[in-house]
PDB file of C-alpha atoms in Angstrom:
ATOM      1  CA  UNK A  74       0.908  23.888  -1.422  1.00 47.00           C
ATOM      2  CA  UNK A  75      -1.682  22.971  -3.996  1.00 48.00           C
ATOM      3  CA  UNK A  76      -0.782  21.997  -7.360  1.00 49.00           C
ATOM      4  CA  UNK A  77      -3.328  22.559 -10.489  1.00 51.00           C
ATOM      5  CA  UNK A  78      -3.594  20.357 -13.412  1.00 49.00           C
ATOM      6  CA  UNK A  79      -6.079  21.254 -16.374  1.00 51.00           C
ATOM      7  CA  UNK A  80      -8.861  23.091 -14.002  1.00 51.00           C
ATOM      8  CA  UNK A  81      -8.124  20.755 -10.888  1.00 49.00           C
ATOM      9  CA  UNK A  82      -7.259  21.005  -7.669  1.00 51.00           C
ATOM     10  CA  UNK A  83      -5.386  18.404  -5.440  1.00 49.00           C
ATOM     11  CA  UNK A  84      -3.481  18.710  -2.370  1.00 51.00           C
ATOM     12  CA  UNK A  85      -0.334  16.768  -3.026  1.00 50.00           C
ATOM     13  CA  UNK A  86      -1.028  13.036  -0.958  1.00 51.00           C
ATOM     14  CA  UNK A  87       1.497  11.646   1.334  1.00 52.00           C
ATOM     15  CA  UNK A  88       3.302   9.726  -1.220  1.00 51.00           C
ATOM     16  CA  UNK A  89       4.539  13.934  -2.778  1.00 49.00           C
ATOM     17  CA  UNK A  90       7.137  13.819  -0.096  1.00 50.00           C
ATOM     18  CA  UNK A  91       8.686   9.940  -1.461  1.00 51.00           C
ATOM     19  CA  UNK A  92      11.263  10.326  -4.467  1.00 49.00           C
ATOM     20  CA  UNK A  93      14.707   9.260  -4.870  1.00 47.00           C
ATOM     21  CA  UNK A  94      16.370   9.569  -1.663  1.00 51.00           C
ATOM     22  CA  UNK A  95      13.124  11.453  -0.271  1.00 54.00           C
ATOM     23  CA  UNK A  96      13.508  13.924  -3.120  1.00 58.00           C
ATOM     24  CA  UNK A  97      11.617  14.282  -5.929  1.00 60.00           C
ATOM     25  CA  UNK A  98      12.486  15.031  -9.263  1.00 60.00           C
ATOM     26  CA  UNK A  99      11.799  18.422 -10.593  1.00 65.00           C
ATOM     27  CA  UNK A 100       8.084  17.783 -12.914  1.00 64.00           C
ATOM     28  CA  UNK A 101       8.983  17.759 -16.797  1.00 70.00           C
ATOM     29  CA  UNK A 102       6.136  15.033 -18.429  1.00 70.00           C
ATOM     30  CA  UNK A 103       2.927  15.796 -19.624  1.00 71.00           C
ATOM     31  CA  UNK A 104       1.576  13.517 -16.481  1.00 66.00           C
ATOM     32  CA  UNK A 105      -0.419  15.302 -14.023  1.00 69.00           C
ATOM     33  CA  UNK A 106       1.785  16.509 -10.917  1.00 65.00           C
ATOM     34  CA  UNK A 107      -0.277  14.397  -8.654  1.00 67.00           C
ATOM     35  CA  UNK A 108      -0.613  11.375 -10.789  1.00 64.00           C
ATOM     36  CA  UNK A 109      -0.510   8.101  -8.503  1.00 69.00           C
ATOM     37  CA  UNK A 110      -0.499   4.515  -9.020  1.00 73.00           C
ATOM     38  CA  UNK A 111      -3.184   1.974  -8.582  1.00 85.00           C
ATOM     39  CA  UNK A 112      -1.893   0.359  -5.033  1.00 88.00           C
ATOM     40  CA  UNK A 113      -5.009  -1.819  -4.683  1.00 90.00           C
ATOM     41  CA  UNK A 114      -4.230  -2.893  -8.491  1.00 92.00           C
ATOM     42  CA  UNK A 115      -0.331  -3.785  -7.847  1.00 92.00           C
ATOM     43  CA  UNK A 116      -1.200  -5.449  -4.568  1.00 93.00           C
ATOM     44  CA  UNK A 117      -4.014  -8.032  -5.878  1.00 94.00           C
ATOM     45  CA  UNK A 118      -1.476  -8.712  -8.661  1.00 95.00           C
ATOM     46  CA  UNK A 119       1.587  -9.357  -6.886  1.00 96.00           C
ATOM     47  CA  UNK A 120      -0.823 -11.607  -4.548  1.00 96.00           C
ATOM     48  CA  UNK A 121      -2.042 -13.685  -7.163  1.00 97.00           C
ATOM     49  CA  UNK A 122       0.755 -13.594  -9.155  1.00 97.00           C
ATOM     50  CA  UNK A 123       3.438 -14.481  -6.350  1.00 97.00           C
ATOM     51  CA  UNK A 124       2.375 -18.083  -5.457  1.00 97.00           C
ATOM     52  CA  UNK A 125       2.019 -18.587  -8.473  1.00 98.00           C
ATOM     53  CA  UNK A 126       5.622 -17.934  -9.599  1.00 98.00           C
ATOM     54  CA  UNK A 127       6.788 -19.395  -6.276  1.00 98.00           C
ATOM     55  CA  UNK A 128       4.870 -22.880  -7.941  1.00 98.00           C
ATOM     56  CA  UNK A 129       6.568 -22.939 -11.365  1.00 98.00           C
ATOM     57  CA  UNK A 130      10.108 -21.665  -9.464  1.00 98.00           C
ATOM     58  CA  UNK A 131       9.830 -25.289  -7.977  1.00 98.00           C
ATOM     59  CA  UNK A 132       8.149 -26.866 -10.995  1.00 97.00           C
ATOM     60  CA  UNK A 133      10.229 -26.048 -13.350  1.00 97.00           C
ATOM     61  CA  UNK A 134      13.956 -26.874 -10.998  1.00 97.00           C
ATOM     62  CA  UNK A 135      11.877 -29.956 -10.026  1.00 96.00           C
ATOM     63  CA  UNK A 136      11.934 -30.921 -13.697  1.00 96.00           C
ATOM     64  CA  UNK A 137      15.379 -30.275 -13.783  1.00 95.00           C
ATOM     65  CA  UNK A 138      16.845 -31.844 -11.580  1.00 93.00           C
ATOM     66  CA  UNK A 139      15.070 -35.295 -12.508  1.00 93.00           C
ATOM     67  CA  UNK A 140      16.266 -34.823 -16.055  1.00 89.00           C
ATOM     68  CA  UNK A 141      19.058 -37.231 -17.472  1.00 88.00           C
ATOM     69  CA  UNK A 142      21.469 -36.768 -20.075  1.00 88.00           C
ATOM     70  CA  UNK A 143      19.774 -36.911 -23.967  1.00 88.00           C
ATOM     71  CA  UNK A 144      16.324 -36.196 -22.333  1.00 89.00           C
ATOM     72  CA  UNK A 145      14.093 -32.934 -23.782  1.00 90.00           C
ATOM     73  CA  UNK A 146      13.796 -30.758 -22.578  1.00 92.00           C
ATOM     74  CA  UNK A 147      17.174 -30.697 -21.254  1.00 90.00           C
ATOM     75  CA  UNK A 148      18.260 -29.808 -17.475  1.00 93.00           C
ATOM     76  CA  UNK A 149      20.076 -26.129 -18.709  1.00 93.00           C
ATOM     77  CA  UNK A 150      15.876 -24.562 -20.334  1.00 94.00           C
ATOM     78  CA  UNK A 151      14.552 -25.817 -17.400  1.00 96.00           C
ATOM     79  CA  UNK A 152      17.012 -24.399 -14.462  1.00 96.00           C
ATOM     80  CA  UNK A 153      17.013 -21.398 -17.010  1.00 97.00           C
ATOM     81  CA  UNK A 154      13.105 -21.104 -16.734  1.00 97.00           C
ATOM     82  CA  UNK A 155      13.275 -21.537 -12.558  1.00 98.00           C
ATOM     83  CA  UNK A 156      15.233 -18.915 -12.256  1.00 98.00           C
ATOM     84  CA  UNK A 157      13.535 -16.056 -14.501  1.00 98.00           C
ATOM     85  CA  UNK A 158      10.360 -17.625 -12.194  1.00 98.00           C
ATOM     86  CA  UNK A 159      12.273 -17.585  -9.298  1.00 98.00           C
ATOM     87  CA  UNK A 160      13.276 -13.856 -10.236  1.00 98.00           C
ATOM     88  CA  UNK A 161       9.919 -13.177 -10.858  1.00 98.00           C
ATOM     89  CA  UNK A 162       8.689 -14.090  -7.661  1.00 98.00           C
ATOM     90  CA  UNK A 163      11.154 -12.076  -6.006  1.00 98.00           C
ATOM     91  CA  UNK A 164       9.667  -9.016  -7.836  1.00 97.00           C
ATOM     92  CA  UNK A 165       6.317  -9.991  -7.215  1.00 97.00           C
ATOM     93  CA  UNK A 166       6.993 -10.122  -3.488  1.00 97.00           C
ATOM     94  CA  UNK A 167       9.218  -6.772  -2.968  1.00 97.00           C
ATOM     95  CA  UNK A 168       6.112  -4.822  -5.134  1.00 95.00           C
ATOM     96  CA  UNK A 169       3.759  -6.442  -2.204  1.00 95.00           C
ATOM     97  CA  UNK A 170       5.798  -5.486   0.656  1.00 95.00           C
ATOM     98  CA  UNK A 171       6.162  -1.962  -0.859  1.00 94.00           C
ATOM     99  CA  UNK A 172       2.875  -1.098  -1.870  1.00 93.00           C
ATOM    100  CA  UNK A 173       1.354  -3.085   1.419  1.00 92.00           C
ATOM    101  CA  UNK A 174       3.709  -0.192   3.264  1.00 92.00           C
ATOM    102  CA  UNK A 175       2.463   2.734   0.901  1.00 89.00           C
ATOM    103  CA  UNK A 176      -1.206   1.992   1.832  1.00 88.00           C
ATOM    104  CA  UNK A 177      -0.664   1.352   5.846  1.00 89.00           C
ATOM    105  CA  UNK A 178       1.143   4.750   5.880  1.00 87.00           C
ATOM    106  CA  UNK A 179      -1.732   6.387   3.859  1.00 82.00           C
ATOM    107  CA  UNK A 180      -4.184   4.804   6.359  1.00 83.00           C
ATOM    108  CA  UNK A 181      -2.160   5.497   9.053  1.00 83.00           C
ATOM    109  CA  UNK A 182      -1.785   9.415   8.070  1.00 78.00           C
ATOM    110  CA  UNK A 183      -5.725   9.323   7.283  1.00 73.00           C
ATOM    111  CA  UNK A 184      -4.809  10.936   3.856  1.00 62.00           C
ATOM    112  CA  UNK A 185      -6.621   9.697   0.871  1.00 58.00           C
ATOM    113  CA  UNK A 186      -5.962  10.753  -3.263  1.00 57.00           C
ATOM    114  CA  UNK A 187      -9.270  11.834  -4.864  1.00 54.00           C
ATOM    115  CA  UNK A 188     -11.534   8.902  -6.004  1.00 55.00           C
ATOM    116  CA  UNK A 189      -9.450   6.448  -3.757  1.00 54.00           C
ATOM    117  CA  UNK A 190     -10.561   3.855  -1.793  1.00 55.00           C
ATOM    118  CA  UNK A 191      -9.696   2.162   1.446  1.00 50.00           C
TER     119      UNK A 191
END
């Protein structure tokens, strides 16, 4: 099954078949039908981006927890701030195990989008 999108051609990649529950929602956007996202993109930013959160996750509780009482910053911003980080971080590193998956499958099946590259 080929889909058409303004004069091109793609055969659907191997990420067509991956929706909600391994179905995928009937097409009602402007968005091309075989619009992808930029794995290589999300991976290098959930690299760099998940020590880094991992860093001020401990920063920011170390800071806490050395705080005293009438100091400023005060203990509750701080933990506050670890934990968004430490939320962060956990985002960060669930986007890199997912899209590290998505493009060992897409190796693995040999199946490329047009214009991608290993």
């Amino acid at each position: 099954m080929r889909h058409e999108h303004r004069g091109h051609t793609a055969a659907p990649g191997p990420r067509s078949r991956f929706g909600f529950l391994g179905h995928r929602p009937p097409h009602t956007g402007s968005e091309p039908t075989t619009a992808l996202s930029a794995l290589r993109l999300r991976q290098l930013l959930s690299a760099l981006f998940l020590p880094l959160f991992v860093a001020a996750t401990a920063g920011f509780a170390l800071w806490a927890a050395g705080q005293g009482p009438g100091d400023s910053p005060g203990s509750g911003p701080l933990t506050a701030l670890a934990v968004v980080c430490g939320v962060l971080a956990l985002a960060a590193a669930l986007d890199l195990v997912v899209v590290t998956g998505r493009r060992r499958r897409e190796r693995a099946a040999g199946t490329f989008p047009p214009g991608s590259h290993r």
